[in-house]
Structure formats: structure tokens, C-alpha cells
Short mmCIF file of C-alpha atoms in Angstrom, two decimals:
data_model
loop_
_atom_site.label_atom_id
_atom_site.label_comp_id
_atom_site.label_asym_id
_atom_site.label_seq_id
_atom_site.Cartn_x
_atom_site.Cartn_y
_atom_site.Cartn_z
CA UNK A 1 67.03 94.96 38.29
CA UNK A 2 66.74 98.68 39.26
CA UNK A 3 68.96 97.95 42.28
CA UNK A 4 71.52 96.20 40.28
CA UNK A 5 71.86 98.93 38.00
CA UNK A 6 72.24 101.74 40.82
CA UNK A 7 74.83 99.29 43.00
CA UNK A 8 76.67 99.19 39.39
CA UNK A 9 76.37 103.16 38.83
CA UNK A 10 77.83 103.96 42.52
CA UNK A 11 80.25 101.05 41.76
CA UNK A 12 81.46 102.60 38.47
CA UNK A 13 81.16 106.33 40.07
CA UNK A 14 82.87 105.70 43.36
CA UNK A 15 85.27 102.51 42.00
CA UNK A 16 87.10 104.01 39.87
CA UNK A 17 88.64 106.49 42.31
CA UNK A 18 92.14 105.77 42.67
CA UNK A 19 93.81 106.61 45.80
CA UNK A 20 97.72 106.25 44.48
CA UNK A 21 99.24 109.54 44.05
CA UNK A 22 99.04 111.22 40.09
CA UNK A 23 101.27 109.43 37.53
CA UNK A 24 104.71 110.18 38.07
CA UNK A 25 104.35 110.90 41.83
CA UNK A 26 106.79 109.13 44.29
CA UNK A 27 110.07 110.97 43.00
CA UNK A 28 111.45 114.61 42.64
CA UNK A 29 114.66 115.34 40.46
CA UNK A 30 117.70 116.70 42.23
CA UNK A 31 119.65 119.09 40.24
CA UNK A 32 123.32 120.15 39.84
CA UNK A 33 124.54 123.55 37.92
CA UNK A 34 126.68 122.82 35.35
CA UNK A 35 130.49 124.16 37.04
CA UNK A 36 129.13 122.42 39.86
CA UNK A 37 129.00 118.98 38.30
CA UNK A 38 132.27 119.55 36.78
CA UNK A 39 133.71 119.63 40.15
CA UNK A 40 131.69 116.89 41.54
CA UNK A 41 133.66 113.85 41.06
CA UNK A 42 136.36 112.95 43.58
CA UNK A 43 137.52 109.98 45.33
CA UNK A 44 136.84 109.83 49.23
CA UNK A 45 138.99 107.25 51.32
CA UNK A 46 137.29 105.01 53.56
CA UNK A 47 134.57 102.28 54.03
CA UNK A 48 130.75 103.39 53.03
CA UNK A 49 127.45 101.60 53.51
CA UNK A 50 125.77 100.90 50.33
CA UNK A 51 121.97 102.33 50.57
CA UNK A 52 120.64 101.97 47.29
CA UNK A 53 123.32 99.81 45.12
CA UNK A 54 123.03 99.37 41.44
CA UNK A 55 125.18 97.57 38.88
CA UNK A 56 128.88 95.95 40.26
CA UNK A 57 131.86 95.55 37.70
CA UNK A 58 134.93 93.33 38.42
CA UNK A 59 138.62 94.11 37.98
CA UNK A 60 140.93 92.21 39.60
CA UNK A 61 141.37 92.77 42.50
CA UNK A 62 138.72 94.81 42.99
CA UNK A 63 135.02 95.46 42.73
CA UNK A 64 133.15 98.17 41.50
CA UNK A 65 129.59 98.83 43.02
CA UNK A 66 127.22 101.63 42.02
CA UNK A 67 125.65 103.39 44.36
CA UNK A 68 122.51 104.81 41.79
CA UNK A 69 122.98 108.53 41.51
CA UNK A 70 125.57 108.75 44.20
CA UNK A 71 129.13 107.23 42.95
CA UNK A 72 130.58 104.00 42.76
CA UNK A 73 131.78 102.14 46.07
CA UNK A 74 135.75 100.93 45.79
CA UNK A 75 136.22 97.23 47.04
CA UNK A 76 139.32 95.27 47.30
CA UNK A 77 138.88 91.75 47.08
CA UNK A 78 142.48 90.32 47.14
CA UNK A 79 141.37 88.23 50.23
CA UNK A 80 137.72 87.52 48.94
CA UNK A 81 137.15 86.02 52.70
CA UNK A 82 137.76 89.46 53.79
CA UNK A 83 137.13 92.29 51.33
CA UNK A 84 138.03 95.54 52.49
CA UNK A 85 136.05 98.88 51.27
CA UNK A 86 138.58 100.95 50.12
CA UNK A 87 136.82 104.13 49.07
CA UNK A 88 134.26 105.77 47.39
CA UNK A 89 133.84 107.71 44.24
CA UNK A 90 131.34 110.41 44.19
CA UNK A 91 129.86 110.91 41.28
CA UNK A 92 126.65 112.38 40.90
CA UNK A 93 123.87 111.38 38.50
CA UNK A 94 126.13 107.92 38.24
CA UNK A 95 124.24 104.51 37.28
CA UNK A 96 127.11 102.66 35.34
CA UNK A 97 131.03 102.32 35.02
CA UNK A 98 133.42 100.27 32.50
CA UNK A 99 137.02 100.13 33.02
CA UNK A 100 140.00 99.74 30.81
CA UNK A 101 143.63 99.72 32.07
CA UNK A 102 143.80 101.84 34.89
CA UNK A 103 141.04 104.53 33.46
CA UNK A 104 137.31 103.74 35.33
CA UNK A 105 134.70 105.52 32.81
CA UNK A 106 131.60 106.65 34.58
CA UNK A 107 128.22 108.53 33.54
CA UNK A 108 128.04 112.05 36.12
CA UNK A 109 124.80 112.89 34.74
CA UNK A 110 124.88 113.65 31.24
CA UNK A 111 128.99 113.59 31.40
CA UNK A 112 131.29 110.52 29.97
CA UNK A 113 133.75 111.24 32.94
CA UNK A 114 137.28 109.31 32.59
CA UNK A 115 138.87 108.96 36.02
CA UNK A 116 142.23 107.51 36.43
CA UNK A 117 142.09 104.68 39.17
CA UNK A 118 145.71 105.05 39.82
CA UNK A 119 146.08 109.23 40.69
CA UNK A 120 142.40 109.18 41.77
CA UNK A 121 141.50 112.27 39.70
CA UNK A 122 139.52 112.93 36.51
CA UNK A 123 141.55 113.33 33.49
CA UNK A 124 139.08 113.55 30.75
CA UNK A 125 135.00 114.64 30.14
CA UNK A 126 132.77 114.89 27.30
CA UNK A 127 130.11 116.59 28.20
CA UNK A 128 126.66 115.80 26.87
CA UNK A 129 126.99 112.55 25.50
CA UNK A 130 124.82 110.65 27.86
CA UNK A 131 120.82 111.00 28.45
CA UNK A 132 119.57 112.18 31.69
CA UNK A 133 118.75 109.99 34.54
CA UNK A 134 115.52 108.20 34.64
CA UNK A 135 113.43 107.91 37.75
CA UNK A 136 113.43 104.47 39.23
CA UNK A 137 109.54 104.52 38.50
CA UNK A 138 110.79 104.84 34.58
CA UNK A 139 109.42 108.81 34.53
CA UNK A 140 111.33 111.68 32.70
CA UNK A 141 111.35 114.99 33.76
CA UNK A 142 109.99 117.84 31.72
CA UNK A 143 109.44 120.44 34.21
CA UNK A 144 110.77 124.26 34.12
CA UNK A 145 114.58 124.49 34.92
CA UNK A 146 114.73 128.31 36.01
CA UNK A 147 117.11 130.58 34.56
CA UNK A 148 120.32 128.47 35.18
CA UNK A 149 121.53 125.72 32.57
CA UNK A 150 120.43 122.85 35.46
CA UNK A 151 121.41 119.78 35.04
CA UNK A 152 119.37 116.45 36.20
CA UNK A 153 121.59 114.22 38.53
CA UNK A 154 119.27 111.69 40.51
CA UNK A 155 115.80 111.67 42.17
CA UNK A 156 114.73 111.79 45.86
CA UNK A 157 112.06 109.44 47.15
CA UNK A 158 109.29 112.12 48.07
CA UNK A 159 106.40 109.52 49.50
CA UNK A 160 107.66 106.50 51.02
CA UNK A 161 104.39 105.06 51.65
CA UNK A 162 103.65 104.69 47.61
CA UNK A 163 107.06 102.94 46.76
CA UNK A 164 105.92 100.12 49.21
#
């Protein structure tokens, strides 16, 4: 009986060590100044691997495909046997995109950003109106910012071994 109860002890003492890193470990926020964001979206010609895709929207004849926290990948599909990647949009701190008439709306961060499809420019942004990226572990961050009005784009894998 003794040894039971000391091979339970240790177990209990030694057991309940965990060896994963502290809660919210695995991801580090990257961060944008504010005039910086504001000059961050722009349209780059040219095909792009997606690395980390998110959401896709259709529009004839193209498709939309998010990269998360990156921009939004431009597809044509008017041959769907052979789709061609037109572009890319970068957008930081992007996870989602409608579209109505030519106008793609896009999250940059906390931004509503309207960006005309046609002229490939922004022509409209409401700042503020959307809540800050979560961490694809579902953390928020509540850390110190510094002096400077930082704003929360995306996160950064930090230890590649725990997201296994």
C-alpha cells in the first residue's frame, strides 16, 4: 500500500509537468504603424505561390484567395482548365474580402479598405471598424505597444516544433 501511494505521489508530482510551451506560445504579433498601413495596400502583377491560404470568393471570371495576413491572390478563371494568376493584392492584417461591382472590400488590419478592381488602387478606408487579428491558436494580444499608435497586422510562427 505504502508503495502505491509513493508511485502515485511521484506520479502526481512529476506527471503533471507539461512540456508544451506556456499558453499562448507558438505565435508573436507583427506590427504596422499606423501611416504605414495606410500605404500598405497595392496591387502587384504577376503569379504568387499561396503559403498559408485562407478563405476564396468567386466573381466571374475570377477568384479571390486569401493569403491570411498577407493579401488576397488574383485568379482568372475564364479557361477554368487553365487558370492564370493574375496578381496579388497586398494587404496586410487581411483574412476576408466581399466584392460588389467592380469595388473588392478587404479587412488591412483594423481598416474596411475599398479597392477598386478596375484602376487597382484604394479609393476609400474607414479606419477602425474591424477587430484585430486573432492568432491562428485563437490568442489575443495584450502586450505593451511602445510609444507609437502600433497597429496588430498578423502573427509569425515562432516554434515550429509546437504547431506540429
Amino acid at each position: 500500500m505504502k508503495s502505491f501511494l509513493a508511485a502515485t505521489f511521484v506520479f502526481l508530482l512529476f506527471g503533471s509537468v507539461s512540456v508544451l510551451p506556456p499558453y499562448g506560445a507558438g505565435y508573436s504579433p507583427v506590427f504596422m504603424e499606423r501611416d504605414e498601413l495606410e500605404r500598405s495596400v497595392f496591387y502587384i502583377p504577376g503569379e504568387r505561390t499561396p503559403a498559408n491560404p485562407g478563405k476564396i470568393y468567386c466573381r466571374s471570371p475570377y477568384i479571390f484567395v486569401n493569403e491570411r495576413y498577407k493579401g488576397i491572390h488574383v485568379i482568372n478563371n475564364s479557361d477554368p482548365a487553365n487558370p492564370v494568376h493574375e496578381g496579388f493584392i497586398v494587404a496586410p492584417g487581411c483574412i476576408d474580402m466581399a466584392m460588389k461591382g467592380d469595388v473588392l472590400y478587404l479587412d488591412n488590419a483594423v481598416d474596411l479598405v475599398a479597392f477598386d478592381f478596375a484602376t487597382k488602387q484604394v479609393t476609400e478606408r474607414i479606419r477602425n471598424v474591424m477587430p484585430e487579428p486573432v492568432a491562428p491558436n485563437k490568442m489575443y494580444w495584450h502586450g505593451d505597444r511602445g510609444e507609437k499608435a502600433l497597429i496588430l497586422v498578423g502573427w509569425e510562427s515562432t516554434n515550429k516544433s509546437y504547431l506540429k
